[in-house]
């Protein structure tokens, strides 16, 4: 066994992390910070060099400091090949991407490739290795796809090779905290030996470990994301009623969520959920259920309900300005939520598309996500409208002479909304899809403030 660090009791196994993207890097660094020796590997050489130089490849609060600290600690280091990874670690976490493939299914090619490489590097060895699938995969994948492939390529069986599932629950913008202080650690194992190994690697994490089968653990991940997406969609649907019957969705949901059976989190109405996970995971779960002949009433309509909420957001803008044609619109917030530069499934795309197709001219701003948004937008601009959206580097530039400002992501900067911003606009209307501007500022200085989920006064 590679020598692990020794705290109390037997040495802690060495952890290997394959895939140093968003999740792998945060996961590896969290192990390292929790005094577990960790080696990381990614197939992209330039990414490995960047990380070694202490530079994070993504925008994520707290990650640069964590990376620099762990490199200095010498507990975390990056290796240059699969062989170094699998021979240098006892427990290897696969943190490889599972993007949406054709037809909405998850694309297992990156995982299969990783498993083949890891399996080939493990061939011939006799020391026990535990391979843990952290990537989100549909229930049954670890036992039904990854295990047979790994065993075949590595020519090992359960006497020297373990396969386990350990889904992650990291939310972007909060990854460091979620990785260092998880609320629960869910592991799916097939043997007591593997459970012991995982207990040992997570020894220094102050969280309960919930042990089950690999398929159950995979299901926990999907069910958790689907449930959170349902909560958000529920708040979104109630918000449309609040707009009509009177009131403020946040006050309503605060009281609803005060019932501990419901809980207050993920009840903040907005333009619909985005991000790389909710839509992809719900679709994959619904597809799997459908394949098995299960017809769901709630989950199979979730994506559609989410799209309806984004169209409702556009309708609010249209109502605020009368007609979109020729209007100048400041779109504030392009990331799928504040605190990240990630634009995957951001509601800013369908929103901007609806606005430009309605004849508006859009100027867009985001404190971190302009580059990512621009790259995607420029690849697929709505037909004939490639020039209808431009990007600004300051909020002021974006607001100058605008007919309406639309807040799509609640960045702290937008929450400050100073009166001078209102004065820059041609018509001082703000459609606040996240109720980002605090209540006392909403009607100050002559703003016509329209809040999603808030009835007009
Ligand atoms: C989500 C889960 O929260 C993580 O636990 C999970 O690990 C991750 O997916 C994943 O599967 O990898 P993430 O996609 O980073 O994390 O973002 P969330 O904070 O969950 O937000 C998702 C979307 O819902 C965002 O567009 C956000 O704006 C929206 N949302 C969230 C609301 O509109 N209202 C809320 O109250 C909460």
mmCIF file with all atom_site columns, C-alpha atoms in Angstrom, residues 5-168:
data_model
loop_
_atom_site.group_PDB
_atom_site.id
_atom_site.type_symbol
_atom_site.label_atom_id
_atom_site.label_alt_id
_atom_site.label_comp_id
_atom_site.label_asym_id
_atom_site.label_entity_id
_atom_site.label_seq_id
_atom_site.pdbx_PDB_ins_code
_atom_site.Cartn_x
_atom_site.Cartn_y
_atom_site.Cartn_z
_atom_site.occupancy
_atom_site.B_iso_or_equiv
_atom_site.pdbx_formal_charge
_atom_site.auth_seq_id
_atom_site.auth_comp_id
_atom_site.auth_asym_id
_atom_site.auth_atom_id
_atom_site.pdbx_PDB_model_num
ATOM 1   C CA . UNK A 1 5   ? -0.471  9.938   6.627   1.00 0.00 ? 5   UNK A CA 1
ATOM 2   C CA . UNK A 1 6   ? -0.719  8.703   10.164  1.00 0.00 ? 6   UNK A CA 1
ATOM 3   C CA . UNK A 1 7   ? -3.114  10.488  12.471  1.00 0.00 ? 7   UNK A CA 1
ATOM 4   C CA . UNK A 1 8   ? -4.698  8.274   15.114  1.00 0.00 ? 8   UNK A CA 1
ATOM 5   C CA . UNK A 1 9   ? -4.985  4.540   14.369  1.00 0.00 ? 9   UNK A CA 1
ATOM 6   C CA . UNK A 1 10  ? -3.809  2.853   11.166  1.00 0.00 ? 10  UNK A CA 1
ATOM 7   C CA . UNK A 1 11  ? -2.413  4.966   8.311   1.00 0.00 ? 11  UNK A CA 1
ATOM 8   C CA . UNK A 1 12  ? -4.980  6.810   6.228   1.00 0.00 ? 12  UNK A CA 1
ATOM 9   C CA . UNK A 1 13  ? -5.038  5.443   2.691   1.00 0.00 ? 13  UNK A CA 1
ATOM 10  C CA . UNK A 1 14  ? -3.703  7.674   -0.071  1.00 0.00 ? 14  UNK A CA 1
ATOM 11  C CA . UNK A 1 15  ? -6.427  9.118   -2.257  1.00 0.00 ? 15  UNK A CA 1
ATOM 12  C CA . UNK A 1 16  ? -6.195  9.470   -6.035  1.00 0.00 ? 16  UNK A CA 1
ATOM 13  C CA . UNK A 1 17  ? -8.451  11.795  -7.969  1.00 0.00 ? 17  UNK A CA 1
ATOM 14  C CA . UNK A 1 18  ? -8.920  11.226  -11.700 1.00 0.00 ? 18  UNK A CA 1
ATOM 15  C CA . UNK A 1 19  ? -10.309 14.329  -13.395 1.00 0.00 ? 19  UNK A CA 1
ATOM 16  C CA . UNK A 1 20  ? -9.435  17.758  -12.015 1.00 0.00 ? 20  UNK A CA 1
ATOM 17  C CA . UNK A 1 21  ? -12.407 19.732  -13.292 1.00 0.00 ? 21  UNK A CA 1
ATOM 18  C CA . UNK A 1 22  ? -14.818 21.608  -11.032 1.00 0.00 ? 22  UNK A CA 1
ATOM 19  C CA . UNK A 1 23  ? -15.665 18.687  -8.834  1.00 0.00 ? 23  UNK A CA 1
ATOM 20  C CA . UNK A 1 24  ? -12.441 16.667  -8.880  1.00 0.00 ? 24  UNK A CA 1
ATOM 21  C CA . UNK A 1 25  ? -10.270 19.584  -7.853  1.00 0.00 ? 25  UNK A CA 1
ATOM 22  C CA . UNK A 1 26  ? -12.517 20.651  -4.982  1.00 0.00 ? 26  UNK A CA 1
ATOM 23  C CA . UNK A 1 27  ? -12.811 17.026  -3.853  1.00 0.00 ? 27  UNK A CA 1
ATOM 24  C CA . UNK A 1 28  ? -9.062  16.364  -3.986  1.00 0.00 ? 28  UNK A CA 1
ATOM 25  C CA . UNK A 1 29  ? -8.194  19.560  -2.173  1.00 0.00 ? 29  UNK A CA 1
ATOM 26  C CA . UNK A 1 30  ? -10.755 18.838  0.526   1.00 0.00 ? 30  UNK A CA 1
ATOM 27  C CA . UNK A 1 31  ? -9.134  15.446  1.193   1.00 0.00 ? 31  UNK A CA 1
ATOM 28  C CA . UNK A 1 32  ? -5.755  17.114  1.335   1.00 0.00 ? 32  UNK A CA 1
ATOM 29  C CA . UNK A 1 33  ? -6.987  19.830  3.700   1.00 0.00 ? 33  UNK A CA 1
ATOM 30  C CA . UNK A 1 34  ? -8.393  17.053  5.902   1.00 0.00 ? 34  UNK A CA 1
ATOM 31  C CA . UNK A 1 35  ? -4.867  15.646  6.178   1.00 0.00 ? 35  UNK A CA 1
ATOM 32  C CA . UNK A 1 36  ? -5.192  12.853  3.610   1.00 0.00 ? 36  UNK A CA 1
ATOM 33  C CA . UNK A 1 37  ? -2.351  12.526  1.107   1.00 0.00 ? 37  UNK A CA 1
ATOM 34  C CA . UNK A 1 38  ? -3.858  13.079  -2.328  1.00 0.00 ? 38  UNK A CA 1
ATOM 35  C CA . UNK A 1 39  ? -2.622  12.673  -5.880  1.00 0.00 ? 39  UNK A CA 1
ATOM 36  C CA . UNK A 1 40  ? -4.521  14.140  -8.794  1.00 0.00 ? 40  UNK A CA 1
ATOM 37  C CA . UNK A 1 41  ? -4.465  13.479  -12.500 1.00 0.00 ? 41  UNK A CA 1
ATOM 38  C CA . UNK A 1 42  ? -6.209  14.993  -15.501 1.00 0.00 ? 42  UNK A CA 1
ATOM 39  C CA . UNK A 1 43  ? -5.716  14.114  -19.163 1.00 0.00 ? 43  UNK A CA 1
ATOM 40  C CA . UNK A 1 44  ? -5.241  17.814  -20.048 1.00 0.00 ? 44  UNK A CA 1
ATOM 41  C CA . UNK A 1 45  ? -1.526  18.640  -19.633 1.00 0.00 ? 45  UNK A CA 1
ATOM 42  C CA . UNK A 1 46  ? -2.115  22.415  -19.595 1.00 0.00 ? 46  UNK A CA 1
ATOM 43  C CA . UNK A 1 47  ? -4.609  21.989  -16.748 1.00 0.00 ? 47  UNK A CA 1
ATOM 44  C CA . UNK A 1 48  ? -2.134  19.912  -14.772 1.00 0.00 ? 48  UNK A CA 1
ATOM 45  C CA . UNK A 1 49  ? 0.504   22.631  -15.219 1.00 0.00 ? 49  UNK A CA 1
ATOM 46  C CA . UNK A 1 50  ? -1.926  25.335  -14.179 1.00 0.00 ? 50  UNK A CA 1
ATOM 47  C CA . UNK A 1 51  ? -2.913  23.526  -11.039 1.00 0.00 ? 51  UNK A CA 1
ATOM 48  C CA . UNK A 1 52  ? 0.699   22.766  -10.160 1.00 0.00 ? 52  UNK A CA 1
ATOM 49  C CA . UNK A 1 53  ? 1.423   26.476  -10.520 1.00 0.00 ? 53  UNK A CA 1
ATOM 50  C CA . UNK A 1 54  ? -1.316  27.140  -7.961  1.00 0.00 ? 54  UNK A CA 1
ATOM 51  C CA . UNK A 1 55  ? -3.768  28.598  -10.489 1.00 0.00 ? 55  UNK A CA 1
ATOM 52  C CA . UNK A 1 56  ? -7.371  27.456  -10.413 1.00 0.00 ? 56  UNK A CA 1
ATOM 53  C CA . UNK A 1 57  ? -8.982  26.777  -13.768 1.00 0.00 ? 57  UNK A CA 1
ATOM 54  C CA . UNK A 1 58  ? -12.422 27.948  -12.627 1.00 0.00 ? 58  UNK A CA 1
ATOM 55  C CA . UNK A 1 59  ? -14.034 30.843  -10.821 1.00 0.00 ? 59  UNK A CA 1
ATOM 56  C CA . UNK A 1 60  ? -14.952 29.504  -7.402  1.00 0.00 ? 60  UNK A CA 1
ATOM 57  C CA . UNK A 1 61  ? -14.830 31.401  -4.122  1.00 0.00 ? 61  UNK A CA 1
ATOM 58  C CA . UNK A 1 62  ? -12.155 30.129  -1.740  1.00 0.00 ? 62  UNK A CA 1
ATOM 59  C CA . UNK A 1 63  ? -10.663 27.648  -4.211  1.00 0.00 ? 63  UNK A CA 1
ATOM 60  C CA . UNK A 1 64  ? -7.481  29.619  -5.097  1.00 0.00 ? 64  UNK A CA 1
ATOM 61  C CA . UNK A 1 65  ? -6.566  29.966  -1.409  1.00 0.00 ? 65  UNK A CA 1
ATOM 62  C CA . UNK A 1 66  ? -7.312  26.291  -0.761  1.00 0.00 ? 66  UNK A CA 1
ATOM 63  C CA . UNK A 1 67  ? -5.200  25.219  -3.753  1.00 0.00 ? 67  UNK A CA 1
ATOM 64  C CA . UNK A 1 68  ? -2.214  27.339  -2.783  1.00 0.00 ? 68  UNK A CA 1
ATOM 65  C CA . UNK A 1 69  ? -2.407  26.143  0.813   1.00 0.00 ? 69  UNK A CA 1
ATOM 66  C CA . UNK A 1 70  ? -2.549  22.466  -0.140  1.00 0.00 ? 70  UNK A CA 1
ATOM 67  C CA . UNK A 1 71  ? 0.275   22.713  -2.654  1.00 0.00 ? 71  UNK A CA 1
ATOM 68  C CA . UNK A 1 72  ? 2.404   24.274  0.069   1.00 0.00 ? 72  UNK A CA 1
ATOM 69  C CA . UNK A 1 73  ? 1.370   21.539  2.502   1.00 0.00 ? 73  UNK A CA 1
ATOM 70  C CA . UNK A 1 74  ? 2.885   18.930  0.110   1.00 0.00 ? 74  UNK A CA 1
ATOM 71  C CA . UNK A 1 75  ? -0.082  16.675  0.786   1.00 0.00 ? 75  UNK A CA 1
ATOM 72  C CA . UNK A 1 76  ? -1.566  17.369  -2.656  1.00 0.00 ? 76  UNK A CA 1
ATOM 73  C CA . UNK A 1 77  ? 0.294   16.829  -5.856  1.00 0.00 ? 77  UNK A CA 1
ATOM 74  C CA . UNK A 1 78  ? -0.482  16.287  -9.499  1.00 0.00 ? 78  UNK A CA 1
ATOM 75  C CA . UNK A 1 79  ? 0.927   13.377  -11.488 1.00 0.00 ? 79  UNK A CA 1
ATOM 76  C CA . UNK A 1 80  ? 1.346   12.961  -15.241 1.00 0.00 ? 80  UNK A CA 1
ATOM 77  C CA . UNK A 1 81  ? -0.244  9.628   -16.033 1.00 0.00 ? 81  UNK A CA 1
ATOM 78  C CA . UNK A 1 82  ? -2.759  6.987   -15.067 1.00 0.00 ? 82  UNK A CA 1
ATOM 79  C CA . UNK A 1 83  ? -0.011  4.602   -13.971 1.00 0.00 ? 83  UNK A CA 1
ATOM 80  C CA . UNK A 1 84  ? 1.339   7.108   -11.434 1.00 0.00 ? 84  UNK A CA 1
ATOM 81  C CA . UNK A 1 85  ? -2.162  7.711   -10.179 1.00 0.00 ? 85  UNK A CA 1
ATOM 82  C CA . UNK A 1 86  ? -3.258  4.128   -9.681  1.00 0.00 ? 86  UNK A CA 1
ATOM 83  C CA . UNK A 1 87  ? 0.084   3.004   -8.254  1.00 0.00 ? 87  UNK A CA 1
ATOM 84  C CA . UNK A 1 88  ? 0.387   6.037   -6.018  1.00 0.00 ? 88  UNK A CA 1
ATOM 85  C CA . UNK A 1 89  ? -3.048  5.787   -4.425  1.00 0.00 ? 89  UNK A CA 1
ATOM 86  C CA . UNK A 1 90  ? -5.061  3.160   -2.572  1.00 0.00 ? 90  UNK A CA 1
ATOM 87  C CA . UNK A 1 91  ? -8.488  4.613   -3.265  1.00 0.00 ? 91  UNK A CA 1
ATOM 88  C CA . UNK A 1 92  ? -9.063  6.188   -6.672  1.00 0.00 ? 92  UNK A CA 1
ATOM 89  C CA . UNK A 1 93  ? -11.995 8.548   -7.139  1.00 0.00 ? 93  UNK A CA 1
ATOM 90  C CA . UNK A 1 94  ? -13.279 8.908   -10.698 1.00 0.00 ? 94  UNK A CA 1
ATOM 91  C CA . UNK A 1 95  ? -14.351 12.542  -11.080 1.00 0.00 ? 95  UNK A CA 1
ATOM 92  C CA . UNK A 1 96  ? -14.803 12.413  -14.831 1.00 0.00 ? 96  UNK A CA 1
ATOM 93  C CA . UNK A 1 97  ? -17.445 14.332  -16.744 1.00 0.00 ? 97  UNK A CA 1
ATOM 94  C CA . UNK A 1 98  ? -20.804 12.798  -17.632 1.00 0.00 ? 98  UNK A CA 1
ATOM 95  C CA . UNK A 1 99  ? -22.130 15.345  -20.126 1.00 0.00 ? 99  UNK A CA 1
ATOM 96  C CA . UNK A 1 100 ? -25.509 15.119  -21.746 1.00 0.00 ? 100 UNK A CA 1
ATOM 97  C CA . UNK A 1 101 ? -25.214 12.983  -24.845 1.00 0.00 ? 101 UNK A CA 1
ATOM 98  C CA . UNK A 1 102 ? -27.428 12.632  -27.896 1.00 0.00 ? 102 UNK A CA 1
ATOM 99  C CA . UNK A 1 103 ? -31.116 12.349  -27.000 1.00 0.00 ? 103 UNK A CA 1
ATOM 100 C CA . UNK A 1 104 ? -30.546 13.735  -23.509 1.00 0.00 ? 104 UNK A CA 1
ATOM 101 C CA . UNK A 1 105 ? -28.912 10.599  -22.099 1.00 0.00 ? 105 UNK A CA 1
ATOM 102 C CA . UNK A 1 106 ? -25.693 10.921  -20.188 1.00 0.00 ? 106 UNK A CA 1
ATOM 103 C CA . UNK A 1 107 ? -22.615 10.317  -22.255 1.00 0.00 ? 107 UNK A CA 1
ATOM 104 C CA . UNK A 1 108 ? -20.502 7.630   -20.602 1.00 0.00 ? 108 UNK A CA 1
ATOM 105 C CA . UNK A 1 109 ? -17.613 7.871   -23.061 1.00 0.00 ? 109 UNK A CA 1
ATOM 106 C CA . UNK A 1 110 ? -15.281 9.927   -20.815 1.00 0.00 ? 110 UNK A CA 1
ATOM 107 C CA . UNK A 1 111 ? -15.906 7.521   -17.930 1.00 0.00 ? 111 UNK A CA 1
ATOM 108 C CA . UNK A 1 112 ? -15.461 4.415   -20.048 1.00 0.00 ? 112 UNK A CA 1
ATOM 109 C CA . UNK A 1 113 ? -12.218 5.836   -21.415 1.00 0.00 ? 113 UNK A CA 1
ATOM 110 C CA . UNK A 1 114 ? -10.980 6.601   -17.906 1.00 0.00 ? 114 UNK A CA 1
ATOM 111 C CA . UNK A 1 115 ? -11.919 3.133   -16.701 1.00 0.00 ? 115 UNK A CA 1
ATOM 112 C CA . UNK A 1 116 ? -10.052 1.553   -19.615 1.00 0.00 ? 116 UNK A CA 1
ATOM 113 C CA . UNK A 1 117 ? -6.944  3.615   -18.873 1.00 0.00 ? 117 UNK A CA 1
ATOM 114 C CA . UNK A 1 118 ? -7.109  2.944   -15.140 1.00 0.00 ? 118 UNK A CA 1
ATOM 115 C CA . UNK A 1 119 ? -7.833  -0.737  -15.765 1.00 0.00 ? 119 UNK A CA 1
ATOM 116 C CA . UNK A 1 120 ? -4.846  -1.099  -18.107 1.00 0.00 ? 120 UNK A CA 1
ATOM 117 C CA . UNK A 1 121 ? -2.575  0.585   -15.562 1.00 0.00 ? 121 UNK A CA 1
ATOM 118 C CA . UNK A 1 122 ? -3.827  -1.760  -12.838 1.00 0.00 ? 122 UNK A CA 1
ATOM 119 C CA . UNK A 1 123 ? -3.183  -4.892  -14.884 1.00 0.00 ? 123 UNK A CA 1
ATOM 120 C CA . UNK A 1 124 ? -0.867  -7.374  -13.287 1.00 0.00 ? 124 UNK A CA 1
ATOM 121 C CA . UNK A 1 125 ? -0.742  -5.728  -9.876  1.00 0.00 ? 125 UNK A CA 1
ATOM 122 C CA . UNK A 1 126 ? -1.701  -7.611  -6.763  1.00 0.00 ? 126 UNK A CA 1
ATOM 123 C CA . UNK A 1 127 ? -2.221  -4.832  -4.247  1.00 0.00 ? 127 UNK A CA 1
ATOM 124 C CA . UNK A 1 128 ? -5.851  -4.085  -3.476  1.00 0.00 ? 128 UNK A CA 1
ATOM 125 C CA . UNK A 1 129 ? -7.296  -0.975  -5.114  1.00 0.00 ? 129 UNK A CA 1
ATOM 126 C CA . UNK A 1 130 ? -10.680 0.596   -4.556  1.00 0.00 ? 130 UNK A CA 1
ATOM 127 C CA . UNK A 1 131 ? -12.100 2.582   -7.481  1.00 0.00 ? 131 UNK A CA 1
ATOM 128 C CA . UNK A 1 132 ? -14.857 4.970   -6.460  1.00 0.00 ? 132 UNK A CA 1
ATOM 129 C CA . UNK A 1 133 ? -17.277 6.532   -8.918  1.00 0.00 ? 133 UNK A CA 1
ATOM 130 C CA . UNK A 1 134 ? -17.944 10.126  -7.884  1.00 0.00 ? 134 UNK A CA 1
ATOM 131 C CA . UNK A 1 135 ? -19.277 11.267  -11.238 1.00 0.00 ? 135 UNK A CA 1
ATOM 132 C CA . UNK A 1 136 ? -23.063 11.326  -11.500 1.00 0.00 ? 136 UNK A CA 1
ATOM 133 C CA . UNK A 1 137 ? -24.172 8.170   -13.288 1.00 0.00 ? 137 UNK A CA 1
ATOM 134 C CA . UNK A 1 138 ? -27.629 6.636   -13.650 1.00 0.00 ? 138 UNK A CA 1
ATOM 135 C CA . UNK A 1 139 ? -28.553 4.003   -11.067 1.00 0.00 ? 139 UNK A CA 1
ATOM 136 C CA . UNK A 1 140 ? -27.025 0.654   -11.938 1.00 0.00 ? 140 UNK A CA 1
ATOM 137 C CA . UNK A 1 141 ? -24.016 2.041   -13.856 1.00 0.00 ? 141 UNK A CA 1
ATOM 138 C CA . UNK A 1 142 ? -21.281 1.280   -11.311 1.00 0.00 ? 142 UNK A CA 1
ATOM 139 C CA . UNK A 1 143 ? -22.277 -2.372  -10.953 1.00 0.00 ? 143 UNK A CA 1
ATOM 140 C CA . UNK A 1 144 ? -23.673 -2.911  -14.444 1.00 0.00 ? 144 UNK A CA 1
ATOM 141 C CA . UNK A 1 145 ? -21.221 -1.025  -16.680 1.00 0.00 ? 145 UNK A CA 1
ATOM 142 C CA . UNK A 1 146 ? -18.134 0.159   -14.823 1.00 0.00 ? 146 UNK A CA 1
ATOM 143 C CA . UNK A 1 147 ? -17.414 -2.952  -12.763 1.00 0.00 ? 147 UNK A CA 1
ATOM 144 C CA . UNK A 1 148 ? -17.466 -5.449  -15.676 1.00 0.00 ? 148 UNK A CA 1
ATOM 145 C CA . UNK A 1 149 ? -15.386 -3.113  -17.857 1.00 0.00 ? 149 UNK A CA 1
ATOM 146 C CA . UNK A 1 150 ? -12.863 -2.484  -15.101 1.00 0.00 ? 150 UNK A CA 1
ATOM 147 C CA . UNK A 1 151 ? -12.564 -6.177  -14.237 1.00 0.00 ? 151 UNK A CA 1
ATOM 148 C CA . UNK A 1 152 ? -12.147 -7.151  -17.867 1.00 0.00 ? 152 UNK A CA 1
ATOM 149 C CA . UNK A 1 153 ? -9.486  -4.557  -18.673 1.00 0.00 ? 153 UNK A CA 1
ATOM 150 C CA . UNK A 1 154 ? -7.548  -4.881  -15.421 1.00 0.00 ? 154 UNK A CA 1
ATOM 151 C CA . UNK A 1 155 ? -7.858  -8.687  -15.365 1.00 0.00 ? 155 UNK A CA 1
ATOM 152 C CA . UNK A 1 156 ? -8.644  -8.439  -11.677 1.00 0.00 ? 156 UNK A CA 1
ATOM 153 C CA . UNK A 1 157 ? -11.550 -9.606  -9.591  1.00 0.00 ? 157 UNK A CA 1
ATOM 154 C CA . UNK A 1 158 ? -13.005 -8.685  -6.225  1.00 0.00 ? 158 UNK A CA 1
ATOM 155 C CA . UNK A 1 159 ? -10.015 -10.130 -4.384  1.00 0.00 ? 159 UNK A CA 1
ATOM 156 C CA . UNK A 1 160 ? -7.808  -7.238  -5.544  1.00 0.00 ? 160 UNK A CA 1
ATOM 157 C CA . UNK A 1 161 ? -10.273 -4.714  -6.922  1.00 0.00 ? 161 UNK A CA 1
ATOM 158 C CA . UNK A 1 162 ? -13.207 -2.959  -5.295  1.00 0.00 ? 162 UNK A CA 1
ATOM 159 C CA . UNK A 1 163 ? -15.774 -0.742  -6.991  1.00 0.00 ? 163 UNK A CA 1
ATOM 160 C CA . UNK A 1 164 ? -17.852 1.742   -5.043  1.00 0.00 ? 164 UNK A CA 1
ATOM 161 C CA . UNK A 1 165 ? -20.102 4.723   -5.548  1.00 0.00 ? 165 UNK A CA 1
ATOM 162 C CA . UNK A 1 166 ? -19.754 7.973   -3.611  1.00 0.00 ? 166 UNK A CA 1
ATOM 163 C CA . UNK A 1 167 ? -21.864 10.735  -5.164  1.00 0.00 ? 167 UNK A CA 1
ATOM 164 C CA . UNK A 1 168 ? -20.964 14.362  -4.621  1.00 0.00 ? 168 UNK A CA 1
#
